[in-house]
């Protein structure tokens, strides 16, 4: 392929969809194409490139070594194309393009989160922006912002990572909770033996906050580790475990009587939620516009 043409971009987008879906058959619905048409387009792309990108057949779909390298190069190319379209549209005083947004899980019930208000303001301005939202764990969100798969992510990030800018948004309170099936449900929070009862309980900890959770409870180890809040709540509701939850998320079960917060004055914390973006990289017009609605008082909001 001596010179990139429009047809090559179309073929590369088909290739990306096939890889993301995990095969030709799985990509039919995404591409709205028959399997024979997909196979024909892949053959054309391999001919254009002069290399075999994938193996397909009874053994299933698998990228070759050249295919893996081409997939990464294509991802970078299409990201650059998206950025180019965004920047050129900004030159016409019209913001359009894509915004890849990452969010930590289960924040929808948090009334203090500014995200929904920011999205409402952003969309109301009439921008021609396609939004793609990814929900993941803090470390995963940081990785995706660093490598460019996400433009911005919002969540709790315990340890600053080099190469990222952190802008503080708000504080999320959390507490220690148990189920009505737990022996601690009827316990007196003022009794001197409370820590002994807690230490004797099965503790479930969030992986990214495990050391903090254990230190708060003066415990040496967790009986279970989870990577998201829904799993944490499920184990607590079983009655077999106790653990920390965001107060807004646990409130529905507290109201129904299925959970209670243990010693709220002793085990309550406020955790900073921040927006992270990639440092030392020019921000697209779309990202700048979104940040203006997310951080209307941005002066002095960035932290390192």
PDB file of C-alpha atoms in Angstrom:
ATOM      1  CA  UNK A   1       0.000   0.000   0.000  1.00  0.00           C
ATOM      2  CA  UNK A   2       2.055   2.930  -1.293  1.00  0.00           C
ATOM      3  CA  UNK A   3      -0.635   5.561  -0.765  1.00  0.00           C
ATOM      4  CA  UNK A   4      -3.582   5.556   1.658  1.00  0.00           C
ATOM      5  CA  UNK A   5      -6.947   5.972  -0.062  1.00  0.00           C
ATOM      6  CA  UNK A   6     -10.576   6.268   1.108  1.00  0.00           C
ATOM      7  CA  UNK A   7     -11.191   2.605   0.314  1.00  0.00           C
ATOM      8  CA  UNK A   8      -8.313   1.631   2.608  1.00  0.00           C
ATOM      9  CA  UNK A   9      -9.869   3.464   5.553  1.00  0.00           C
ATOM     10  CA  UNK A  10     -13.148   1.664   4.931  1.00  0.00           C
ATOM     11  CA  UNK A  11     -11.404  -1.701   4.827  1.00  0.00           C
ATOM     12  CA  UNK A  12      -9.434  -0.896   7.974  1.00  0.00           C
ATOM     13  CA  UNK A  13     -12.640   0.019   9.824  1.00  0.00           C
ATOM     14  CA  UNK A  14     -14.104  -3.344   8.803  1.00  0.00           C
ATOM     15  CA  UNK A  15     -10.947  -5.037  10.116  1.00  0.00           C
ATOM     16  CA  UNK A  16     -11.234  -3.182  13.449  1.00  0.00           C
ATOM     17  CA  UNK A  17     -14.871  -4.229  13.843  1.00  0.00           C
ATOM     18  CA  UNK A  18     -14.007  -7.878  13.148  1.00  0.00           C
ATOM     19  CA  UNK A  19     -11.271  -7.890  15.783  1.00  0.00           C
ATOM     20  CA  UNK A  20     -13.455  -6.144  18.390  1.00  0.00           C
ATOM     21  CA  UNK A  21     -16.306  -8.611  17.777  1.00  0.00           C
ATOM     22  CA  UNK A  22     -13.991 -11.620  17.795  1.00  0.00           C
ATOM     23  CA  UNK A  23     -14.658 -12.976  14.321  1.00  0.00           C
ATOM     24  CA  UNK A  24     -16.435 -12.656  10.993  1.00  0.00           C
ATOM     25  CA  UNK A  25     -19.746 -14.142  12.102  1.00  0.00           C
ATOM     26  CA  UNK A  26     -19.950 -12.027  15.258  1.00  0.00           C
ATOM     27  CA  UNK A  27     -19.231  -8.846  13.259  1.00  0.00           C
ATOM     28  CA  UNK A  28     -22.175  -9.239  10.881  1.00  0.00           C
ATOM     29  CA  UNK A  29     -24.658  -7.355  13.048  1.00  0.00           C
ATOM     30  CA  UNK A  30     -22.191  -4.581  13.881  1.00  0.00           C
ATOM     31  CA  UNK A  31     -21.234  -4.033  10.232  1.00  0.00           C
ATOM     32  CA  UNK A  32     -24.686  -4.838   8.815  1.00  0.00           C
ATOM     33  CA  UNK A  33     -22.984  -7.024   6.231  1.00  0.00           C
ATOM     34  CA  UNK A  34     -23.157 -10.677   5.269  1.00  0.00           C
ATOM     35  CA  UNK A  35     -20.324 -12.972   6.276  1.00  0.00           C
ATOM     36  CA  UNK A  36     -19.345 -13.455   2.617  1.00  0.00           C
ATOM     37  CA  UNK A  37     -19.103  -9.659   2.111  1.00  0.00           C
ATOM     38  CA  UNK A  38     -16.965  -9.332   5.250  1.00  0.00           C
ATOM     39  CA  UNK A  39     -14.686 -12.129   4.042  1.00  0.00           C
ATOM     40  CA  UNK A  40     -14.353 -10.448   0.636  1.00  0.00           C
ATOM     41  CA  UNK A  41     -13.419  -7.106   2.205  1.00  0.00           C
ATOM     42  CA  UNK A  42     -10.812  -8.755   4.454  1.00  0.00           C
ATOM     43  CA  UNK A  43      -9.313 -10.480   1.425  1.00  0.00           C
ATOM     44  CA  UNK A  44      -9.125  -7.129  -0.374  1.00  0.00           C
ATOM     45  CA  UNK A  45      -7.398  -5.544   2.630  1.00  0.00           C
ATOM     46  CA  UNK A  46      -4.859  -8.356   2.916  1.00  0.00           C
ATOM     47  CA  UNK A  47      -4.172  -8.034  -0.806  1.00  0.00           C
ATOM     48  CA  UNK A  48      -3.695  -4.273  -0.444  1.00  0.00           C
ATOM     49  CA  UNK A  49      -1.303  -4.765   2.452  1.00  0.00           C
ATOM     50  CA  UNK A  50       0.438  -7.799   1.029  1.00  0.00           C
ATOM     51  CA  UNK A  51       0.172  -9.820   4.258  1.00  0.00           C
ATOM     52  CA  UNK A  52      -2.137 -12.220   6.071  1.00  0.00           C
ATOM     53  CA  UNK A  53      -3.861 -10.530   9.006  1.00  0.00           C
ATOM     54  CA  UNK A  54      -5.897 -13.361  10.504  1.00  0.00           C
ATOM     55  CA  UNK A  55      -6.585 -17.051  10.409  1.00  0.00           C
ATOM     56  CA  UNK A  56     -10.195 -18.120  10.074  1.00  0.00           C
ATOM     57  CA  UNK A  57     -11.738 -21.517   9.745  1.00  0.00           C
ATOM     58  CA  UNK A  58     -12.692 -24.480  11.887  1.00  0.00           C
ATOM     59  CA  UNK A  59     -10.095 -23.496  14.457  1.00  0.00           C
ATOM     60  CA  UNK A  60     -11.807 -20.147  14.985  1.00  0.00           C
ATOM     61  CA  UNK A  61     -10.660 -16.588  14.451  1.00  0.00           C
ATOM     62  CA  UNK A  62      -7.093 -15.621  15.393  1.00  0.00           C
ATOM     63  CA  UNK A  63      -4.883 -12.664  14.504  1.00  0.00           C
ATOM     64  CA  UNK A  64      -1.491 -13.350  13.010  1.00  0.00           C
ATOM     65  CA  UNK A  65       1.575 -11.504  14.278  1.00  0.00           C
ATOM     66  CA  UNK A  66       1.176  -9.070  11.367  1.00  0.00           C
ATOM     67  CA  UNK A  67      -2.522  -8.789  12.196  1.00  0.00           C
ATOM     68  CA  UNK A  68      -1.869  -7.773  15.810  1.00  0.00           C
ATOM     69  CA  UNK A  69       0.621  -5.114  14.716  1.00  0.00           C
ATOM     70  CA  UNK A  70      -1.770  -3.855  12.022  1.00  0.00           C
ATOM     71  CA  UNK A  71      -4.624  -3.679  14.538  1.00  0.00           C
ATOM     72  CA  UNK A  72      -2.604  -1.411  16.858  1.00  0.00           C
ATOM     73  CA  UNK A  73      -1.406   0.743  13.941  1.00  0.00           C
ATOM     74  CA  UNK A  74      -5.006   1.025  12.672  1.00  0.00           C
ATOM     75  CA  UNK A  75      -6.263   2.046  16.120  1.00  0.00           C
ATOM     76  CA  UNK A  76      -3.724   4.867  16.221  1.00  0.00           C
ATOM     77  CA  UNK A  77      -4.538   5.881  12.644  1.00  0.00           C
ATOM     78  CA  UNK A  78      -8.304   6.065  13.197  1.00  0.00           C
ATOM     79  CA  UNK A  79      -7.770   7.980  16.442  1.00  0.00           C
ATOM     80  CA  UNK A  80      -5.680  10.503  14.476  1.00  0.00           C
ATOM     81  CA  UNK A  81      -8.405  10.708  11.814  1.00  0.00           C
ATOM     82  CA  UNK A  82     -11.034  11.397  14.495  1.00  0.00           C
ATOM     83  CA  UNK A  83      -8.836  14.123  16.013  1.00  0.00           C
ATOM     84  CA  UNK A  84      -8.267  15.634  12.566  1.00  0.00           C
ATOM     85  CA  UNK A  85     -12.016  15.767  11.895  1.00  0.00           C
ATOM     86  CA  UNK A  86     -12.596  17.354  15.289  1.00  0.00           C
ATOM     87  CA  UNK A  87      -9.938  20.023  14.831  1.00  0.00           C
ATOM     88  CA  UNK A  88     -10.963  20.958  11.284  1.00  0.00           C
ATOM     89  CA  UNK A  89     -14.606  21.249  12.331  1.00  0.00           C
ATOM     90  CA  UNK A  90     -13.509  23.600  15.115  1.00  0.00           C
ATOM     91  CA  UNK A  91     -11.925  25.832  12.493  1.00  0.00           C
ATOM     92  CA  UNK A  92     -15.412  26.344  11.082  1.00  0.00           C
ATOM     93  CA  UNK A  93     -16.649  27.437  14.537  1.00  0.00           C
ATOM     94  CA  UNK A  94     -18.618  24.202  14.816  1.00  0.00           C
ATOM     95  CA  UNK A  95     -17.659  21.574  17.354  1.00  0.00           C
ATOM     96  CA  UNK A  96     -18.085  18.032  16.121  1.00  0.00           C
ATOM     97  CA  UNK A  97     -16.329  14.728  16.521  1.00  0.00           C
ATOM     98  CA  UNK A  98     -16.128  12.042  19.196  1.00  0.00           C
ATOM     99  CA  UNK A  99     -15.719  12.138  22.949  1.00  0.00           C
ATOM    100  CA  UNK A 100     -14.507   8.955  24.658  1.00  0.00           C
ATOM    101  CA  UNK A 101     -15.531   9.191  28.313  1.00  0.00           C
ATOM    102  CA  UNK A 102     -14.638   6.745  31.087  1.00  0.00           C
ATOM    103  CA  UNK A 103     -16.542   6.408  34.371  1.00  0.00           C
ATOM    104  CA  UNK A 104     -16.042   4.309  37.479  1.00  0.00           C
ATOM    105  CA  UNK A 105     -18.936   1.918  38.120  1.00  0.00           C
ATOM    106  CA  UNK A 106     -22.141   2.599  40.074  1.00  0.00           C
ATOM    107  CA  UNK A 107     -22.058   6.370  40.493  1.00  0.00           C
ATOM    108  CA  UNK A 108     -25.503   6.918  38.948  1.00  0.00           C
ATOM    109  CA  UNK A 109     -27.196   7.222  42.365  1.00  0.00           C
ATOM    110  CA  UNK A 110     -24.790   9.927  43.572  1.00  0.00           C
ATOM    111  CA  UNK A 111     -26.685  13.225  43.582  1.00  0.00           C
ATOM    112  CA  UNK A 112     -23.437  15.110  44.225  1.00  0.00           C
ATOM    113  CA  UNK A 113     -21.823  13.958  40.998  1.00  0.00           C
ATOM    114  CA  UNK A 114     -21.610  16.829  38.482  1.00  0.00           C
ATOM    115  CA  UNK A 115     -21.477  14.488  35.484  1.00  0.00           C
ATOM    116  CA  UNK A 116     -25.173  14.343  34.593  1.00  0.00           C
ATOM    117  CA  UNK A 117     -25.495  18.132  34.877  1.00  0.00           C
ATOM    118  CA  UNK A 118     -22.387  18.602  32.735  1.00  0.00           C
ATOM    119  CA  UNK A 119     -23.717  16.233  30.060  1.00  0.00           C
ATOM    120  CA  UNK A 120     -27.061  18.056  30.018  1.00  0.00           C
ATOM    121  CA  UNK A 121     -25.330  21.424  29.522  1.00  0.00           C
ATOM    122  CA  UNK A 122     -22.942  20.004  26.930  1.00  0.00           C
ATOM    123  CA  UNK A 123     -25.678  18.431  24.788  1.00  0.00           C
ATOM    124  CA  UNK A 124     -27.940  21.489  25.088  1.00  0.00           C
ATOM    125  CA  UNK A 125     -25.326  23.587  23.257  1.00  0.00           C
ATOM    126  CA  UNK A 126     -26.069  21.736  20.014  1.00  0.00           C
ATOM    127  CA  UNK A 127     -22.639  20.185  19.516  1.00  0.00           C
ATOM    128  CA  UNK A 128     -22.438  17.511  16.821  1.00  0.00           C
ATOM    129  CA  UNK A 129     -20.557  15.102  19.082  1.00  0.00           C
ATOM    130  CA  UNK A 130     -20.825  11.325  19.272  1.00  0.00           C
ATOM    131  CA  UNK A 131     -20.297  10.195  22.883  1.00  0.00           C
ATOM    132  CA  UNK A 132     -18.796   6.800  23.720  1.00  0.00           C
ATOM    133  CA  UNK A 133     -18.888   5.820  27.404  1.00  0.00           C
ATOM    134  CA  UNK A 134     -16.725   3.133  28.997  1.00  0.00           C
ATOM    135  CA  UNK A 135     -17.177   1.923  32.592  1.00  0.00           C
ATOM    136  CA  UNK A 136     -14.192   0.361  34.309  1.00  0.00           C
ATOM    137  CA  UNK A 137     -11.951   0.099  37.349  1.00  0.00           C
ATOM    138  CA  UNK A 138      -9.699   3.031  38.329  1.00  0.00           C
ATOM    139  CA  UNK A 139      -6.438   1.471  37.102  1.00  0.00           C
ATOM    140  CA  UNK A 140      -8.092   0.475  33.823  1.00  0.00           C
ATOM    141  CA  UNK A 141      -9.451   3.988  33.285  1.00  0.00           C
ATOM    142  CA  UNK A 142      -6.014   5.494  33.943  1.00  0.00           C
ATOM    143  CA  UNK A 143      -4.433   3.117  31.432  1.00  0.00           C
ATOM    144  CA  UNK A 144      -7.001   3.959  28.763  1.00  0.00           C
ATOM    145  CA  UNK A 145      -6.518   7.708  29.224  1.00  0.00           C
ATOM    146  CA  UNK A 146      -2.737   7.283  29.042  1.00  0.00           C
ATOM    147  CA  UNK A 147      -2.816   5.339  25.762  1.00  0.00           C
ATOM    148  CA  UNK A 148      -5.448   7.589  24.174  1.00  0.00           C
ATOM    149  CA  UNK A 149      -8.408   5.214  24.129  1.00  0.00           C
ATOM    150  CA  UNK A 150     -10.233   7.613  26.462  1.00  0.00           C
ATOM    151  CA  UNK A 151     -10.124  11.401  26.289  1.00  0.00           C
ATOM    152  CA  UNK A 152     -11.218  11.802  29.921  1.00  0.00           C
ATOM    153  CA  UNK A 153     -12.220   9.594  32.846  1.00  0.00           C
ATOM    154  CA  UNK A 154     -14.037  10.324  36.097  1.00  0.00           C
ATOM    155  CA  UNK A 155     -13.639   8.325  39.282  1.00  0.00           C
ATOM    156  CA  UNK A 156     -11.684   7.717  42.453  1.00  0.00           C
ATOM    157  CA  UNK A 157      -7.961   7.356  41.758  1.00  0.00           C
ATOM    158  CA  UNK A 158      -6.058   6.624  45.011  1.00  0.00           C
ATOM    159  CA  UNK A 159      -2.508   7.067  43.668  1.00  0.00           C
ATOM    160  CA  UNK A 160      -1.492   9.745  41.120  1.00  0.00           C
ATOM    161  CA  UNK A 161       0.039   8.334  37.937  1.00  0.00           C
ATOM    162  CA  UNK A 162       2.759  10.110  35.973  1.00  0.00           C
ATOM    163  CA  UNK A 163       1.496  11.490  32.680  1.00  0.00           C
ATOM    164  CA  UNK A 164      -1.996  12.364  33.915  1.00  0.00           C
ATOM    165  CA  UNK A 165      -3.618  15.612  35.050  1.00  0.00           C
ATOM    166  CA  UNK A 166      -6.123  15.336  37.908  1.00  0.00           C
ATOM    167  CA  UNK A 167      -8.936  17.870  38.408  1.00  0.00           C
ATOM    168  CA  UNK A 168     -10.926  17.500  41.616  1.00  0.00           C
ATOM    169  CA  UNK A 169     -14.720  17.377  41.205  1.00  0.00           C
ATOM    170  CA  UNK A 170     -16.403  16.438  44.500  1.00  0.00           C
ATOM    171  CA  UNK A 171     -16.257  14.203  47.585  1.00  0.00           C
ATOM    172  CA  UNK A 172     -18.047  10.833  47.826  1.00  0.00           C
ATOM    173  CA  UNK A 173     -18.889   9.646  51.382  1.00  0.00           C
ATOM    174  CA  UNK A 174     -18.727   5.960  52.206  1.00  0.00           C
ATOM    175  CA  UNK A 175     -19.279   3.798  55.281  1.00  0.00           C
ATOM    176  CA  UNK A 176     -19.136   0.273  56.678  1.00  0.00           C
ATOM    177  CA  UNK A 177     -22.253  -1.824  56.063  1.00  0.00           C
ATOM    178  CA  UNK A 178     -23.670  -5.191  57.052  1.00  0.00           C
ATOM    179  CA  UNK A 179     -26.777  -7.131  56.033  1.00  0.00           C
ATOM    180  CA  UNK A 180     -29.804  -7.841  58.219  1.00  0.00           C
ATOM    181  CA  UNK A 181     -28.646 -11.460  58.048  1.00  0.00           C
ATOM    182  CA  UNK A 182     -25.353 -10.554  59.746  1.00  0.00           C
ATOM    183  CA  UNK A 183     -24.748 -10.949  63.474  1.00  0.00           C
ATOM    184  CA  UNK A 184     -23.544  -7.332  63.493  1.00  0.00           C
ATOM    185  CA  UNK A 185     -26.926  -6.039  62.352  1.00  0.00           C
ATOM    186  CA  UNK A 186     -28.237  -5.924  65.937  1.00  0.00           C
ATOM    187  CA  UNK A 187     -24.893  -5.082  67.544  1.00  0.00           C
ATOM    188  CA  UNK A 188     -24.438  -1.998  69.707  1.00  0.00           C
ATOM    189  CA  UNK A 189     -22.043   0.394  67.952  1.00  0.00           C
ATOM    190  CA  UNK A 190     -20.880   1.744  71.309  1.00  0.00           C
ATOM    191  CA  UNK A 191     -19.802  -1.578  72.799  1.00  0.00           C
ATOM    192  CA  UNK A 192     -16.049  -1.914  73.469  1.00  0.00           C
ATOM    193  CA  UNK A 193     -16.003  -5.300  71.720  1.00  0.00           C
ATOM    194  CA  UNK A 194     -17.105  -3.837  68.362  1.00  0.00           C
ATOM    195  CA  UNK A 195     -13.642  -4.085  66.790  1.00  0.00           C
ATOM    196  CA  UNK A 196     -13.329  -7.687  67.990  1.00  0.00           C
ATOM    197  CA  UNK A 197     -16.651  -8.562  66.333  1.00  0.00           C
ATOM    198  CA  UNK A 198     -15.549  -6.810  63.148  1.00  0.00           C
ATOM    199  CA  UNK A 199     -12.178  -8.555  63.147  1.00  0.00           C
ATOM    200  CA  UNK A 200     -13.960 -11.896  63.552  1.00  0.00           C
ATOM    201  CA  UNK A 201     -16.226 -11.143  60.565  1.00  0.00           C
ATOM    202  CA  UNK A 202     -15.583 -11.992  56.931  1.00  0.00           C
ATOM    203  CA  UNK A 203     -14.441  -8.737  55.318  1.00  0.00           C
ATOM    204  CA  UNK A 204     -14.900  -8.012  51.614  1.00  0.00           C
ATOM    205  CA  UNK A 205     -12.582  -5.323  50.257  1.00  0.00           C
ATOM    206  CA  UNK A 206     -12.377  -3.402  47.001  1.00  0.00           C
ATOM    207  CA  UNK A 207      -9.145  -4.347  45.264  1.00  0.00           C
ATOM    208  CA  UNK A 208      -8.072  -0.770  44.594  1.00  0.00           C
ATOM    209  CA  UNK A 209      -8.775   0.246  48.223  1.00  0.00           C
ATOM    210  CA  UNK A 210      -7.942  -2.984  50.015  1.00  0.00           C
ATOM    211  CA  UNK A 211      -5.128  -1.686  52.257  1.00  0.00           C
ATOM    212  CA  UNK A 212      -7.193   1.343  53.256  1.00  0.00           C
ATOM    213  CA  UNK A 213     -10.261  -0.797  54.048  1.00  0.00           C
ATOM    214  CA  UNK A 214      -8.250  -3.216  56.193  1.00  0.00           C
ATOM    215  CA  UNK A 215      -6.440  -0.444  58.059  1.00  0.00           C
ATOM    216  CA  UNK A 216      -9.743   1.208  58.938  1.00  0.00           C
ATOM    217  CA  UNK A 217     -11.023  -2.040  60.393  1.00  0.00           C
ATOM    218  CA  UNK A 218      -7.737  -2.974  62.092  1.00  0.00           C
ATOM    219  CA  UNK A 219      -7.835  -6.253  60.172  1.00  0.00           C
ATOM    220  CA  UNK A 220      -4.928  -8.208  58.690  1.00  0.00           C
ATOM    221  CA  UNK A 221      -6.567  -9.728  55.624  1.00  0.00           C
ATOM    222  CA  UNK A 222      -9.739  -9.762  53.560  1.00  0.00           C
ATOM    223  CA  UNK A 223     -11.871 -12.860  53.135  1.00  0.00           C
ATOM    224  CA  UNK A 224     -12.939 -11.689  49.673  1.00  0.00           C
ATOM    225  CA  UNK A 225     -11.761  -9.126  47.124  1.00  0.00           C
ATOM    226  CA  UNK A 226     -13.898  -7.528  44.406  1.00  0.00           C
ATOM    227  CA  UNK A 227     -13.217  -5.120  41.560  1.00  0.00           C
ATOM    228  CA  UNK A 228     -16.553  -3.308  41.475  1.00  0.00           C
ATOM    229  CA  UNK A 229     -19.209  -1.923  43.804  1.00  0.00           C
ATOM    230  CA  UNK A 230     -22.043  -4.193  42.658  1.00  0.00           C
ATOM    231  CA  UNK A 231     -20.057  -7.293  43.623  1.00  0.00           C
ATOM    232  CA  UNK A 232     -19.234  -5.662  46.964  1.00  0.00           C
ATOM    233  CA  UNK A 233     -22.925  -5.029  47.693  1.00  0.00           C
ATOM    234  CA  UNK A 234     -23.898  -8.567  46.645  1.00  0.00           C
ATOM    235  CA  UNK A 235     -21.516 -10.158  49.132  1.00  0.00           C
ATOM    236  CA  UNK A 236     -22.606  -7.802  51.919  1.00  0.00           C
ATOM    237  CA  UNK A 237     -26.290  -8.528  51.246  1.00  0.00           C
ATOM    238  CA  UNK A 238     -25.599 -12.252  51.588  1.00  0.00           C
ATOM    239  CA  UNK A 239     -24.987 -11.690  55.284  1.00  0.00           C
ATOM    240  CA  UNK A 240     -21.713 -13.582  55.118  1.00  0.00           C
ATOM    241  CA  UNK A 241     -19.534 -10.475  54.678  1.00  0.00           C
ATOM    242  CA  UNK A 242     -19.226  -6.883  55.849  1.00  0.00           C
ATOM    243  CA  UNK A 243     -17.566  -4.123  53.850  1.00  0.00           C
ATOM    244  CA  UNK A 244     -17.477  -0.513  52.742  1.00  0.00           C
ATOM    245  CA  UNK A 245     -19.916   1.009  50.257  1.00  0.00           C
ATOM    246  CA  UNK A 246     -20.603   4.533  48.984  1.00  0.00           C
ATOM    247  CA  UNK A 247     -23.393   5.920  51.160  1.00  0.00           C
ATOM    248  CA  UNK A 248     -25.548   6.936  48.179  1.00  0.00           C
ATOM    249  CA  UNK A 249     -25.306   3.436  46.704  1.00  0.00           C
ATOM    250  CA  UNK A 250     -26.169   1.636  49.955  1.00  0.00           C
ATOM    251  CA  UNK A 251     -29.073   3.943  50.853  1.00  0.00           C
ATOM    252  CA  UNK A 252     -31.711   1.902  48.965  1.00  0.00           C
ATOM    253  CA  UNK A 253     -30.988  -1.164  51.153  1.00  0.00           C
ATOM    254  CA  UNK A 254     -30.732   0.901  54.317  1.00  0.00           C
ATOM    255  CA  UNK A 255     -34.212   2.325  53.623  1.00  0.00           C
ATOM    256  CA  UNK A 256     -35.624  -1.162  52.932  1.00  0.00           C
ATOM    257  CA  UNK A 257     -34.068  -2.536  56.128  1.00  0.00           C
ATOM    258  CA  UNK A 258     -31.812  -4.982  54.313  1.00  0.00           C
ATOM    259  CA  UNK A 259     -28.609  -3.214  55.409  1.00  0.00           C
ATOM    260  CA  UNK A 260     -27.430  -0.945  58.162  1.00  0.00           C
ATOM    261  CA  UNK A 261     -24.379   1.262  58.477  1.00  0.00           C
ATOM    262  CA  UNK A 262     -22.057   0.194  61.277  1.00  0.00           C
ATOM    263  CA  UNK A 263     -20.776   2.951  63.602  1.00  0.00           C
ATOM    264  CA  UNK A 264     -21.156   5.760  61.017  1.00  0.00           C
ATOM    265  CA  UNK A 265     -19.204   8.257  63.103  1.00  0.00           C
ATOM    266  CA  UNK A 266     -16.243   5.917  63.356  1.00  0.00           C
ATOM    267  CA  UNK A 267     -16.099   4.376  59.886  1.00  0.00           C
ATOM    268  CA  UNK A 268     -17.196   7.225  57.615  1.00  0.00           C
ATOM    269  CA  UNK A 269     -14.831   8.627  54.948  1.00  0.00           C
ATOM    270  CA  UNK A 270     -15.034  11.205  52.162  1.00  0.00           C
ATOM    271  CA  UNK A 271     -13.239  10.184  48.991  1.00  0.00           C
ATOM    272  CA  UNK A 272     -12.208  12.690  46.298  1.00  0.00           C
ATOM    273  CA  UNK A 273     -13.549  12.091  42.817  1.00  0.00           C
ATOM    274  CA  UNK A 274     -11.466  13.564  40.028  1.00  0.00           C
ATOM    275  CA  UNK A 275     -11.439  13.954  36.265  1.00  0.00           C
ATOM    276  CA  UNK A 276      -8.256  12.722  34.604  1.00  0.00           C
ATOM    277  CA  UNK A 277      -6.850  13.737  31.225  1.00  0.00           C
ATOM    278  CA  UNK A 278      -3.545  13.050  29.509  1.00  0.00           C
ATOM    279  CA  UNK A 279      -0.802  15.498  30.422  1.00  0.00           C
ATOM    280  CA  UNK A 280       1.279  17.366  27.825  1.00  0.00           C
ATOM    281  CA  UNK A 281      -1.046  16.393  24.956  1.00  0.00           C
ATOM    282  CA  UNK A 282      -3.020  19.058  23.049  1.00  0.00           C
ATOM    283  CA  UNK A 283      -6.711  18.750  23.924  1.00  0.00           C
ATOM    284  CA  UNK A 284      -9.256  18.513  21.136  1.00  0.00           C
ATOM    285  CA  UNK A 285     -11.951  21.159  20.759  1.00  0.00           C
ATOM    286  CA  UNK A 286     -14.550  18.588  21.878  1.00  0.00           C
ATOM    287  CA  UNK A 287     -12.667  17.808  25.085  1.00  0.00           C
ATOM    288  CA  UNK A 288     -12.103  21.482  25.834  1.00  0.00           C
ATOM    289  CA  UNK A 289     -15.815  22.188  25.398  1.00  0.00           C
ATOM    290  CA  UNK A 290     -16.786  19.286  27.647  1.00  0.00           C
ATOM    291  CA  UNK A 291     -14.316  20.324  30.345  1.00  0.00           C
ATOM    292  CA  UNK A 292     -15.790  23.834  30.287  1.00  0.00           C
ATOM    293  CA  UNK A 293     -19.171  22.351  31.235  1.00  0.00           C
ATOM    294  CA  UNK A 294     -17.763  19.804  33.691  1.00  0.00           C
ATOM    295  CA  UNK A 295     -15.464  22.300  35.418  1.00  0.00           C
ATOM    296  CA  UNK A 296     -17.141  25.707  35.113  1.00  0.00           C
ATOM    297  CA  UNK A 297     -14.881  26.995  37.909  1.00  0.00           C
ATOM    298  CA  UNK A 298     -11.797  25.358  36.496  1.00  0.00           C
ATOM    299  CA  UNK A 299      -9.345  27.954  37.751  1.00  0.00           C
ATOM    300  CA  UNK A 300      -7.466  26.356  40.604  1.00  0.00           C
ATOM    301  CA  UNK A 301      -9.218  23.003  40.211  1.00  0.00           C
ATOM    302  CA  UNK A 302      -6.293  21.030  38.813  1.00  0.00           C
ATOM    303  CA  UNK A 303      -4.207  18.956  41.185  1.00  0.00           C
ATOM    304  CA  UNK A 304      -1.069  17.003  40.501  1.00  0.00           C
TER     305      UNK A 304
END
